Coordinates of C-alpha atoms in Angstrom, one line a residue:
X1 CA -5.7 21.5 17.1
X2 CA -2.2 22.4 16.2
X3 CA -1.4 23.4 12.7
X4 CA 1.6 23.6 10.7
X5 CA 2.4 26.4 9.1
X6 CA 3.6 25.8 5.4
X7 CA 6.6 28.1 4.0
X8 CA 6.1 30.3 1.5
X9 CA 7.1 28.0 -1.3
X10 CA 5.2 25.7 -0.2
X11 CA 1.9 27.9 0.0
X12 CA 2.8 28.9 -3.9
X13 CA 3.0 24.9 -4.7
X14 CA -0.6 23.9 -2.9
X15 CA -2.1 27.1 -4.4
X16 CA -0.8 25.4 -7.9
X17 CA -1.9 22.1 -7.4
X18 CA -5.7 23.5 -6.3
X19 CA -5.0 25.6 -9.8
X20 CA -4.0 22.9 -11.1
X21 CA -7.6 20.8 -10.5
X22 CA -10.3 24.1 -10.6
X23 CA -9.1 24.9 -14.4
X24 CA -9.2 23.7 -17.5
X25 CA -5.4 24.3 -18.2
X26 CA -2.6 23.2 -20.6
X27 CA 0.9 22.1 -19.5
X28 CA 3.8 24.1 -21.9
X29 CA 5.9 21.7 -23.2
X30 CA 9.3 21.2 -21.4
X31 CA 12.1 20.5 -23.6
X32 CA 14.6 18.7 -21.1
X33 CA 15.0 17.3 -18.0
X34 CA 12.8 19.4 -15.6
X35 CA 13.8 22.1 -13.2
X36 CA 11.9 19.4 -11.0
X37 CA 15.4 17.6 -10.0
X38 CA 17.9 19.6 -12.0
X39 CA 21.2 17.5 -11.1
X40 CA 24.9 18.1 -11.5
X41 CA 26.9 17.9 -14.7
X42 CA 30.2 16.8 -13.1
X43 CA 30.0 12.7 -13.6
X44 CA 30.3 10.4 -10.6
X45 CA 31.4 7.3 -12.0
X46 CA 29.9 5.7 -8.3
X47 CA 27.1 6.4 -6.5
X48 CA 26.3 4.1 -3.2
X49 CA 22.9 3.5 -1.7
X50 CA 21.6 1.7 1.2
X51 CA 18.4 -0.1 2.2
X52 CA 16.6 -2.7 3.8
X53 CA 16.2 -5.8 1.2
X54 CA 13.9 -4.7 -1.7
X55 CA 12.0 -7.9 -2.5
X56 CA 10.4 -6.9 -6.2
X57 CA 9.9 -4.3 -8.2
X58 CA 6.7 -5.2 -9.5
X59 CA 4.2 -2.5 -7.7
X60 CA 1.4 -4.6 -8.1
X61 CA 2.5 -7.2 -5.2
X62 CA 4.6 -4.4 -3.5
X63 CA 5.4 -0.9 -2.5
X64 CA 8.9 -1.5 -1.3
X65 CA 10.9 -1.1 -4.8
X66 CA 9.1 2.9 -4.3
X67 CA 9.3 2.8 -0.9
X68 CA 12.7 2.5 -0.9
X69 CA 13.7 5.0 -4.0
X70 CA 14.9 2.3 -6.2
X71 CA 12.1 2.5 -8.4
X72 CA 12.2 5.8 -9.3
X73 CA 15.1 5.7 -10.7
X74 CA 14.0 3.1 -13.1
X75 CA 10.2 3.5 -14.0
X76 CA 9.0 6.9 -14.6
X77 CA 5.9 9.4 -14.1
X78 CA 3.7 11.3 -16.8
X79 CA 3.9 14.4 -14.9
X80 CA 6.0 15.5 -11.4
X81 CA 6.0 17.8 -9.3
X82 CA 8.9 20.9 -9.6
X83 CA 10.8 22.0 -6.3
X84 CA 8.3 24.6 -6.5
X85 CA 5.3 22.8 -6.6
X86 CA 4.0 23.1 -9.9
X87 CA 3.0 19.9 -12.1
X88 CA 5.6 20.2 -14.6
X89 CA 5.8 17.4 -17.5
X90 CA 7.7 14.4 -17.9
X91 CA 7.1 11.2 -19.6
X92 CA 3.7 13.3 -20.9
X93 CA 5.2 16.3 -23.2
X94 CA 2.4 17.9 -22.7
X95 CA -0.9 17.3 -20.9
X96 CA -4.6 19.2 -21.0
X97 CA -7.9 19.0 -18.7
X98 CA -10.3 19.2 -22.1
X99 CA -13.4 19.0 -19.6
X100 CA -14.0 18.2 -16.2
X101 CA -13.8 14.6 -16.5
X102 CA -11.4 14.2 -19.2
X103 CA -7.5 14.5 -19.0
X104 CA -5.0 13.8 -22.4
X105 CA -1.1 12.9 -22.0
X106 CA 1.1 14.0 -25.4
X107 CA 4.0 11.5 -24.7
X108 CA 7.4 12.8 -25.0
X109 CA 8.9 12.5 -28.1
X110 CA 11.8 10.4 -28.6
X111 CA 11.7 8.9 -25.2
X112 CA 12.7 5.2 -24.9
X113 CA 13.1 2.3 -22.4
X114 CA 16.1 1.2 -21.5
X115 CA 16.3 -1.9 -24.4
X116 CA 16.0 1.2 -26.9
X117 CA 12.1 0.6 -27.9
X118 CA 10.0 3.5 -27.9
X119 CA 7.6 4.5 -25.0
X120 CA 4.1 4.3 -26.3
X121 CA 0.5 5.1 -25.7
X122 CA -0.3 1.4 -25.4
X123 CA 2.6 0.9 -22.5
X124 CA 1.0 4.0 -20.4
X125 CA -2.4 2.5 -20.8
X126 CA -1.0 -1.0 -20.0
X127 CA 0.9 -0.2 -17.2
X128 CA -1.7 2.0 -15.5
X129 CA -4.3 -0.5 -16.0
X130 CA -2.0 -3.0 -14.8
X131 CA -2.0 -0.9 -11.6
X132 CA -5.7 -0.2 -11.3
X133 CA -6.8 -3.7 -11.7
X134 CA -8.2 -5.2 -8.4
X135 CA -6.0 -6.6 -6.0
X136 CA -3.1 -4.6 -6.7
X137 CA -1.3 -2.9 -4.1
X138 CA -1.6 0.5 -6.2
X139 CA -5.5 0.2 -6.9
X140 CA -6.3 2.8 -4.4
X141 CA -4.8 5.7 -6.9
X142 CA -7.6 5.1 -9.1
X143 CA -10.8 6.7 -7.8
X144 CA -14.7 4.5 -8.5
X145 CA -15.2 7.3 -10.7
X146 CA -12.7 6.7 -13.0
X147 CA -14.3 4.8 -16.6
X148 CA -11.2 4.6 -18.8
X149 CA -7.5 4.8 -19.9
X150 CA -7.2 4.6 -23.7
X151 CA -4.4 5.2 -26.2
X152 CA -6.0 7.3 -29.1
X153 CA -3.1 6.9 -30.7
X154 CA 0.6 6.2 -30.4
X155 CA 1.5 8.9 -28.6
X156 CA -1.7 10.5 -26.8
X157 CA -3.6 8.9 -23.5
X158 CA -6.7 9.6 -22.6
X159 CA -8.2 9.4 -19.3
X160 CA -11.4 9.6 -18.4
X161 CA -14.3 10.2 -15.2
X162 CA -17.8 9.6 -14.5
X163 CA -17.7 12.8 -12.5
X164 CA -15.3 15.6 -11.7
X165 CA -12.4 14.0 -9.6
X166 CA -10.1 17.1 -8.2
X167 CA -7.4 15.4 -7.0
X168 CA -6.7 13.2 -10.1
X169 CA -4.1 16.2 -11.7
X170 CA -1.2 15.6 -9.2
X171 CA -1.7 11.7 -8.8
X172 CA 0.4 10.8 -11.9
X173 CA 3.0 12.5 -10.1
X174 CA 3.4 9.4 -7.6
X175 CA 5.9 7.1 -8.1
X176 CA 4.4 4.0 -7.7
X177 CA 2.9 4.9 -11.2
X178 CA 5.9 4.4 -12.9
X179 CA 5.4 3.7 -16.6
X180 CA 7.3 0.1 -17.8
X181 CA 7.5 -2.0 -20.8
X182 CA 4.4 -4.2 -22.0
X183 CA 6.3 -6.3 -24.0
X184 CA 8.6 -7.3 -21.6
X185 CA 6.3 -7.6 -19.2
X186 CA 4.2 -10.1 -21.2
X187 CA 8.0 -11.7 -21.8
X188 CA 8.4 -12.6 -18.1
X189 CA 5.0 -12.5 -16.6
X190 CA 5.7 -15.3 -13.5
X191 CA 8.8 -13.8 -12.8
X192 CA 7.7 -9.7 -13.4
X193 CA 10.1 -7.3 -11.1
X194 CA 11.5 -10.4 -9.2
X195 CA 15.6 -10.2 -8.5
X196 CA 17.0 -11.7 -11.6
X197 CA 14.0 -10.5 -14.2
X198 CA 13.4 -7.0 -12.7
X199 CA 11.4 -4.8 -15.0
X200 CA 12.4 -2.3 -17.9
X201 CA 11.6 1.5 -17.9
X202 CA 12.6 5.1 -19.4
X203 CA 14.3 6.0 -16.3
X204 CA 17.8 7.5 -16.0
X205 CA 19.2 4.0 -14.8
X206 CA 18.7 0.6 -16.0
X207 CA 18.8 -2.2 -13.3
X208 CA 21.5 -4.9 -14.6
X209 CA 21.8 -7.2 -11.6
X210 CA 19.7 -7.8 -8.7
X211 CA 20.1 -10.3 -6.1
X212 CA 17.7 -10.8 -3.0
X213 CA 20.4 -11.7 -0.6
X214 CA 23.3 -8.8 -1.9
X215 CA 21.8 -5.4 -3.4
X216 CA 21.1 -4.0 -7.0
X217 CA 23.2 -2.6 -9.5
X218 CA 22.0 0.2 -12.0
X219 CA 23.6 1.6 -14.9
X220 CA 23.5 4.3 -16.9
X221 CA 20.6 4.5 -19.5
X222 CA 22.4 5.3 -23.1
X223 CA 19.0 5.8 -24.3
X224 CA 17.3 8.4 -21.7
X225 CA 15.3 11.0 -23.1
X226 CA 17.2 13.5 -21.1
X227 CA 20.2 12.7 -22.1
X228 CA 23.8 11.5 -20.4
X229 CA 23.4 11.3 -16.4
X230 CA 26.2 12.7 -14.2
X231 CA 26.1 9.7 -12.1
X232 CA 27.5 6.7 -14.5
X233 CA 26.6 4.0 -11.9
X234 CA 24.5 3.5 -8.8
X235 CA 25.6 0.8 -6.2
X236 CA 23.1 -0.4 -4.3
X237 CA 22.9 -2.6 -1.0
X238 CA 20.8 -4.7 1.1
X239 CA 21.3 -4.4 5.1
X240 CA 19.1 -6.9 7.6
X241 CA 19.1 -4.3 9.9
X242 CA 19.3 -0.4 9.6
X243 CA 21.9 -0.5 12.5
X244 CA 24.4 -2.3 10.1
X245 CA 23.5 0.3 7.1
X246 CA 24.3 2.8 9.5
X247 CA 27.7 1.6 10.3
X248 CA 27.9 0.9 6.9
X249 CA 27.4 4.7 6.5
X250 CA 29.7 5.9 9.3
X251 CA 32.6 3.7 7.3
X252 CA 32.1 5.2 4.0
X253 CA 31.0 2.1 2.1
X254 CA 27.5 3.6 1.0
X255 CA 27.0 7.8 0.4
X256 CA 23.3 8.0 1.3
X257 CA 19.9 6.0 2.7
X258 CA 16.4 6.9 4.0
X259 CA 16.5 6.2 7.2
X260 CA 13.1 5.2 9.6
X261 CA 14.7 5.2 12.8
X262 CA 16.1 9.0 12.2
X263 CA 17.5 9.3 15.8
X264 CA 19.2 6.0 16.3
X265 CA 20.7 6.2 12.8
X266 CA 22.1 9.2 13.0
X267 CA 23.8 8.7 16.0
X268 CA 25.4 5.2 15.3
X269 CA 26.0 6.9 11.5
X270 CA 27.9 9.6 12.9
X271 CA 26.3 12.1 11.1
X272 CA 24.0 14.9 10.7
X273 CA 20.3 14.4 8.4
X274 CA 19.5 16.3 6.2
X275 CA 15.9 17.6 7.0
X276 CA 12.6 18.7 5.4
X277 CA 9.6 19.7 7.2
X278 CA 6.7 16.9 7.4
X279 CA 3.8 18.0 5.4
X280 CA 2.1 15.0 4.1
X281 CA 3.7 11.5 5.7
X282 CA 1.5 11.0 9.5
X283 CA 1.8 8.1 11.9
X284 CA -1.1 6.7 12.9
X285 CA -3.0 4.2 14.9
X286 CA -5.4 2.1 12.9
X287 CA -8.2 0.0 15.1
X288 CA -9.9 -2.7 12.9
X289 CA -13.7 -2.3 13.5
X290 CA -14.2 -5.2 12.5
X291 CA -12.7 -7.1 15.3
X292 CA -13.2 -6.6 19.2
X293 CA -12.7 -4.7 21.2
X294 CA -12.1 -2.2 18.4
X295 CA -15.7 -2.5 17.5
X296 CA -16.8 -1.0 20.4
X297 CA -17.0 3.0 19.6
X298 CA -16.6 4.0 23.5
X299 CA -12.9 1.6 23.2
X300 CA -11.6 3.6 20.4
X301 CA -12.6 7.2 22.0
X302 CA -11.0 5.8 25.4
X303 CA -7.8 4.9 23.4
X304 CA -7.9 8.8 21.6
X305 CA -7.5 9.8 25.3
X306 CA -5.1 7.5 26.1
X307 CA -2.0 8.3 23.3
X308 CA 0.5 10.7 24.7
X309 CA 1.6 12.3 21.6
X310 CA 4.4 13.7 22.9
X311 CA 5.9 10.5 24.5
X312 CA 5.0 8.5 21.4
X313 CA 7.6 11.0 19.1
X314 CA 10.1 10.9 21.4
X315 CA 10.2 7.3 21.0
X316 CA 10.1 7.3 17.4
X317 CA 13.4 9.7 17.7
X318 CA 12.1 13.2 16.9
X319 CA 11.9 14.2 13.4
X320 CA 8.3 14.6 13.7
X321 CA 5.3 17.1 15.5
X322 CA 2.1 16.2 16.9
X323 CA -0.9 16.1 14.7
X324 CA -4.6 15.1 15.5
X325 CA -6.8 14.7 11.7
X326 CA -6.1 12.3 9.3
X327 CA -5.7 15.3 6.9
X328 CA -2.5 17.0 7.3
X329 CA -3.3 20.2 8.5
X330 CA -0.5 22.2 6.0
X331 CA -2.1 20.3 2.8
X332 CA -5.3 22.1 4.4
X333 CA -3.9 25.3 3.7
X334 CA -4.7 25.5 0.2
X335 CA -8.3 25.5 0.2
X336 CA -8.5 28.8 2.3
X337 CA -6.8 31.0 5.2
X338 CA -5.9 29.8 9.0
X339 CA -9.0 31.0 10.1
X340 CA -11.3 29.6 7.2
X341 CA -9.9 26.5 8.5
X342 CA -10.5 26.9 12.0
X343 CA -14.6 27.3 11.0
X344 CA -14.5 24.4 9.2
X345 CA -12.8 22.6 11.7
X346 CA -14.8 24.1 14.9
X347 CA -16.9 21.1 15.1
X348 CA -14.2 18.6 15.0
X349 CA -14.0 16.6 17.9
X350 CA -10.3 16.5 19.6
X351 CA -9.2 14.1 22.2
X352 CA -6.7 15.4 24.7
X353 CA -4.2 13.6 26.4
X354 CA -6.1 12.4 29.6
X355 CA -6.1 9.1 31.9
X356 CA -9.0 9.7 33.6
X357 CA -10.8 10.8 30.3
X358 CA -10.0 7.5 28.8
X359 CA -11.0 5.1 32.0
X360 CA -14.3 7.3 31.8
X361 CA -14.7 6.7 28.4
X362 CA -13.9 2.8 28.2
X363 CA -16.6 2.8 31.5
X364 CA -19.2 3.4 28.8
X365 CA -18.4 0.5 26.5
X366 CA -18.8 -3.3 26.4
X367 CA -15.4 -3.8 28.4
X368 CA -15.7 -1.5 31.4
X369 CA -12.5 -3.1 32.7
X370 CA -10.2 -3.6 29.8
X371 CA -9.6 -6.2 27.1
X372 CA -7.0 -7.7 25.3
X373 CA -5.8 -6.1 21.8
X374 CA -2.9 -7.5 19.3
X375 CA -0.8 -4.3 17.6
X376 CA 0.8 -5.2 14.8
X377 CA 4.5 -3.2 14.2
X378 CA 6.6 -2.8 11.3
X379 CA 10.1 -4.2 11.7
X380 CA 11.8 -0.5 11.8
X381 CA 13.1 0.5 15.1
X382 CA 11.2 3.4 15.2
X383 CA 8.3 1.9 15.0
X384 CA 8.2 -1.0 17.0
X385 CA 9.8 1.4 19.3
X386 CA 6.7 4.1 19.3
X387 CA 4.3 0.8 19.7
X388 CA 6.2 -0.5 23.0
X389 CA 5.3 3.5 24.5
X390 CA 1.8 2.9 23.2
X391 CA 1.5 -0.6 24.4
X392 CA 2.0 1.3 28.3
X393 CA -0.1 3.6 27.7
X394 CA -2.8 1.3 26.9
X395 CA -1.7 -0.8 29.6
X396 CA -2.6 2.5 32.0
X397 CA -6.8 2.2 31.2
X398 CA -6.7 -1.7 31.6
X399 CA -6.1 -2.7 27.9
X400 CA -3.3 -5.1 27.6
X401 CA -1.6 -5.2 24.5
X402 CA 0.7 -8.0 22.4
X403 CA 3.4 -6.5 20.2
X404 CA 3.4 -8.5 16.7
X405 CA 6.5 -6.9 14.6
X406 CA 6.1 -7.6 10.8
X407 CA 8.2 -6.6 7.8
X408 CA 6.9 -4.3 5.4
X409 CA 5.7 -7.0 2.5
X410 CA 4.3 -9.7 4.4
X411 CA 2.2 -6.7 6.9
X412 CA 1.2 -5.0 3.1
X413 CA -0.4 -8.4 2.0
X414 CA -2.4 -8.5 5.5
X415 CA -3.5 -4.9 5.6
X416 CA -4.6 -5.9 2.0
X417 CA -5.8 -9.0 2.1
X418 CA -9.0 -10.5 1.8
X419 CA -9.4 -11.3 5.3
X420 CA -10.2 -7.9 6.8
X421 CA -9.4 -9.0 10.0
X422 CA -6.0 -10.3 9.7
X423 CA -4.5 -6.9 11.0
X424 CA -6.1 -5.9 14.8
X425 CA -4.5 -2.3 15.2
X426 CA -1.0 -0.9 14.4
X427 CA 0.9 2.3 14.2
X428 CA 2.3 2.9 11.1
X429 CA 3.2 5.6 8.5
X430 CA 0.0 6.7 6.8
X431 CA -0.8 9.2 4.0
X432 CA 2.1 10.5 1.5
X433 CA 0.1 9.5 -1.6
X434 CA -1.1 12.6 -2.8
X435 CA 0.2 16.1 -2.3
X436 CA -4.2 16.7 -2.3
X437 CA -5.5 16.8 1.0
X438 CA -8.1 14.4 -0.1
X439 CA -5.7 12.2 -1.0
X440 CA -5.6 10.0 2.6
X441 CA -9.7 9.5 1.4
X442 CA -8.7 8.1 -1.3
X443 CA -7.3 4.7 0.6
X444 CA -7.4 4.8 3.9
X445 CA -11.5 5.5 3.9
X446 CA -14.6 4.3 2.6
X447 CA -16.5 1.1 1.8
X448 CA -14.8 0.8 -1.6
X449 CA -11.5 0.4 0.7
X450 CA -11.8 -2.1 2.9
X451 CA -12.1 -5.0 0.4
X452 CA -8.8 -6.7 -1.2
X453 CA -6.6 -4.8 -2.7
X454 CA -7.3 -1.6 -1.0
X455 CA -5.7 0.2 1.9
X456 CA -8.6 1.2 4.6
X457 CA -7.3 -0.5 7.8
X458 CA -9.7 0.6 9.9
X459 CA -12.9 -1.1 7.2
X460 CA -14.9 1.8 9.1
X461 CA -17.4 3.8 6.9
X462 CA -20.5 4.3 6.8
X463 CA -23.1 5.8 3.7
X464 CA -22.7 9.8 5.3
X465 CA -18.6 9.0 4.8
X466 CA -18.8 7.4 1.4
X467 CA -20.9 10.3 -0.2
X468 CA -18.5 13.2 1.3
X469 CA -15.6 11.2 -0.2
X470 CA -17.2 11.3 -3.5
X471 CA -18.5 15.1 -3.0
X472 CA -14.6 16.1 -1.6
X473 CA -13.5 15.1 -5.1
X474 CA -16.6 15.9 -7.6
X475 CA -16.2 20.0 -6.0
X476 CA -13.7 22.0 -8.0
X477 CA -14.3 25.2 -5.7
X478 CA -11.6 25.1 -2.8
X479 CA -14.0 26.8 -0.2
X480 CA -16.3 24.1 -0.8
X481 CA -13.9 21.1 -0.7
X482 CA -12.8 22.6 2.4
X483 CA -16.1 22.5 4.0
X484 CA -16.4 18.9 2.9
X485 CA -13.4 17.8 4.6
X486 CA -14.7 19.7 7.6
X487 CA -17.4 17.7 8.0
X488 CA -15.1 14.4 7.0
X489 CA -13.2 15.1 9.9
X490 CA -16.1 15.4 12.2
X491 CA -17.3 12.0 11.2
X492 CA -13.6 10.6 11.6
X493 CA -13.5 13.2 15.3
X494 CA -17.0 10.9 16.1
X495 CA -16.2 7.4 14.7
X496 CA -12.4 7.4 15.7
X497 CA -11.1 4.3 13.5
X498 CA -8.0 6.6 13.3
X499 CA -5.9 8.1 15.6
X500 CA -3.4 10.4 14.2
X501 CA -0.2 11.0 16.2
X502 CA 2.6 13.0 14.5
X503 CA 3.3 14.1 10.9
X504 CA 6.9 12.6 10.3
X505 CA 9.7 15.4 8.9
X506 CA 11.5 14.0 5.5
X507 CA 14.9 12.7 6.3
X508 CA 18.0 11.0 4.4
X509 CA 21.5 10.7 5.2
X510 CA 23.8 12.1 2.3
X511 CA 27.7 11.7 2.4
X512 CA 29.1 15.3 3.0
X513 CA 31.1 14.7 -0.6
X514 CA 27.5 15.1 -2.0
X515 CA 24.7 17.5 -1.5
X516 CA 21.2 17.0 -2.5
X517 CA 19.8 20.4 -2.7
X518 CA 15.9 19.9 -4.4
X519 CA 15.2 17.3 -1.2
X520 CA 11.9 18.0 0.2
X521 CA 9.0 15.8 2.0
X522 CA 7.9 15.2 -1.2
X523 CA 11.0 13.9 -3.0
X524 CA 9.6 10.8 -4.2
X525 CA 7.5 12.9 -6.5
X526 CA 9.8 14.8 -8.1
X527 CA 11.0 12.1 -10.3
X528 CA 13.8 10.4 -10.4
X529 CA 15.6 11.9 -6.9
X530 CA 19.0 10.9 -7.8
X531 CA 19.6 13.3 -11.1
X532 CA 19.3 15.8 -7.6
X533 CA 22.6 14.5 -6.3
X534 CA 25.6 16.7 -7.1
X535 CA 29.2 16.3 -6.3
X536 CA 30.7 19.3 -3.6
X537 CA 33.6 20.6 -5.1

């Protein structure tokens, strides 16, 4: 297996996130905006952004107001996550782990959303409530163990766990648990982060118009906790295809998007990306056991011999390295050396890249000469782009494949629907929820996943699966997680629902009259990204 070597900041930042979760620790109060995005004095009075069309902002129904970066500017974290890794505050003063199954949030004083009212303990518990709740696309955050979120009073939330859960301390840091108003919510509850209502939050920017068809606008908060923001005004548009945003780039009319097809884009942009190494965000291929031929164990091994890694990222455009378990091997490294790793992965099965492998292998199952499969894309060139490679290489051991291309809300409400079959097999990004490799358990595996709501494409587990998952989190000793995830793997190297294929670098286009300087992989949990931007002088 290959493994990516983290930098040495980034060692430092997974060595304080497994601190983070083994102690019993206080968080020093932080008395303005954190080091975590540290932006510019000098004001823009315009900033311009581009995206594909952001249908709500309601993260309940959707991730795309997140996945986009819109949302962070708007709804705020309890805690983030600094440049160098540490879980600094935010909307929470102060937090402390007062026993293993117990965490308190001290809200920030003087923080306010964006109509003025103050933030309160009964908005946090409301809001993250809202997001737990069943059915909601965020649910998967909140682990089984998990009892309660209750305000003990105005200021102070309490969270509490059945059972030790490691991996809770950096999952506040996420921004699709941004914090927002009750009462406005309860104010416009059919129409809740829909263009025209949108939602309200502490964030740095308040949204005052959005239109479906157009963009967004965001203005200035006058009541931010932090203070005046450099950038007075954030223009932001809507492009039907990222070819036109790019253009729309090259031409000067927008200063920075988040591009998925990084190759193409830059090229009909005109520019140069700005870069970070990959280190939590993988593309992979789901196979719905649930649904033949993906049933069939013997298919899905054939189909790991199949993939040509290689020929699947140049597709996607570069900006990416091969990768072969569901747990990003750098989020790996904090729970021991490179060669505590490699014992814990020696059992792990691997599936080279080999023809004759996979016609062996498909020999032994139910469809000794092939079968027909549907693979569902994501509308991003990249994408559908990486799927056409794979669809010939599935083609090559007899399995003949139809190419369905979906946008990115309609393909969310399949993959979380309540008919687990809805979604055959597709590649698409997977992990980036938690900066804890255990994180990518936390959705994409288990029986407690593949119901409504929840994220586990494959709906493969089995009872050996579901207790490791609880065990990974329960341990607070890193050498022991690490064995845990060892043997994870080996179940995941056996049963093959996933097929991992590259870890995908962190990319954005910025105008060269800006420079974003704290951008990482894991800019969407440093809070709100855009008090990064600064003005070159």
């Amino acid at each position: 297996m290959r493994a990516i070597t983290p930098s040495p900041k980034r060692r430092r930042m997974q060595m304080s996130l497994l601190k983070a979760t083994a102690a019993i620790l206080v968080v020093a109060t932080c008395a303005g905006v954190s080091s975590a995005v540290g932006g510019s004095r000098q004001s823009i009075p315009v900033f311009r952004v581009g995206s594909t069309t952001i249908a709500t902002l309601n993260y309940d129904k959707s991730n795309s107001g997140y996945y986009y970066g819109m949302g962070q500017l708007i709804l705020e974290p309890l805690v983030v996550l600094s440049k160098a890794g540490k879980i600094e505050p935010w909307l929470a003063q102060s937090w402390n782990q007062s026993g293993p199954t117990t965490y308190v949030y001290h809200l920030r004083r003087g923080a306010k959303f964006s109509d003025g009212a103050p933030l309160t303990a009964r908005d946090v518990v409301f809001s993250l409530n809202f997001y737990r709740k069943q059915g909601s696309a965020n649910s998967y955050n909140f682990p089984s163990t998990l009892k309660s979120i209750t305000a003990v009073n105005p200021s102070t939330v309490k969270i509490t766990f059945a059972a030790p859960n490691a991996a809770w301390a950096v999952i506040p840091t996420g921004a699709q648990l941004g914090i927002f108003e009750e009462k406005f919510y309860e104010q416009h509850k059919a129409t809740f982060g829909q263009p025209g209502t949108g939602v309200i939050g502490t964030g740095p920017w308040a949204i005052t118009k959005f239109d479906p068809t157009s963009g967004a606008q965001l203005t200035a908060n006058s009541h931010y906790w932090g203070g005046a923001v450099s950038i007075k005004q954030i223009q932001w548009t809507f492009y039907s295809s990222e070819t036109s945003e790019a253009l729309a780039f090259r031409s000067g009319e927008i200063d920075l998007a988040f591009p998925s097809d990084n190759k193409s884009f830059a090229a009909t942009a005109g520019t140069k990306l700005v870069t970070a190494p990959g280190e939590q965000l993988e593309v992979t291929l789901s196979m719905n056991t649930l649904v033949a031929p993906w049933s069939d164990v013997h298919v899905r091994r054939a189909v790991a011999h199949a993939v040509n890694r290689q020929a699947l990222i140049a597709a996607y455009g570069g900006y990416a390295q091969p990768v072969s378990t569901l747990i990003p091997p750098v989020l790996l490294r904090q729970l021991g050396s490179q060669s505590q790793i490699n014992s814990a992965l020696r059992s792990v099965p691997t599936y080279t890249y080999s023809v004759a492998k996979a016609k062996a292998e498909l020999k032994k199952s139910a469809y000794p000469n092939g079968a027909k499969v549907t693979l569902a894309a994501l509308n991003q060139p990249a994408i559908v782009n990486m799927t056409q490679v794979l669809k010939t290489q599935l083609a090559a051991i007899g399995i003949q494949a139809t190419i369905k291309v979906e946008n990115v809300d309609p393909n969310t409400a399949e993959i979380t629907g309540s008919d687990r079959k809805a979604v055959q097999s597709q590649i698409a990004p997977y992990g980036g929820v938690s900066p804890d490799p255990g994180g990518i358990y936390d959705y994409a595996l288990g029986s407690k996943n593949a119901s409504s709501g929840n994220w586990n494409a494959s709906n493969w587990s089995n009872a050996t699966v579901d207790g490791l998952i609880a065990k990974g989190f329960a341990a607070t000793k890193a050498s022991t997680r690490l064995q845990i995830y060892g043997q994870l793997l080996t179940q995941l190297g056996q049963n093959v629902p996933y097929v991992p294929i590259a870890m995908v670098n962190g990319t954005v286009a910025v105008a060269s009259k800006y420079t974003w300087p704290t951008f990482d992989s894991f800019w969407a949990n440093l809070g709100p990204w855009a008090l990064g931007i600064r003005a070159v002088k």
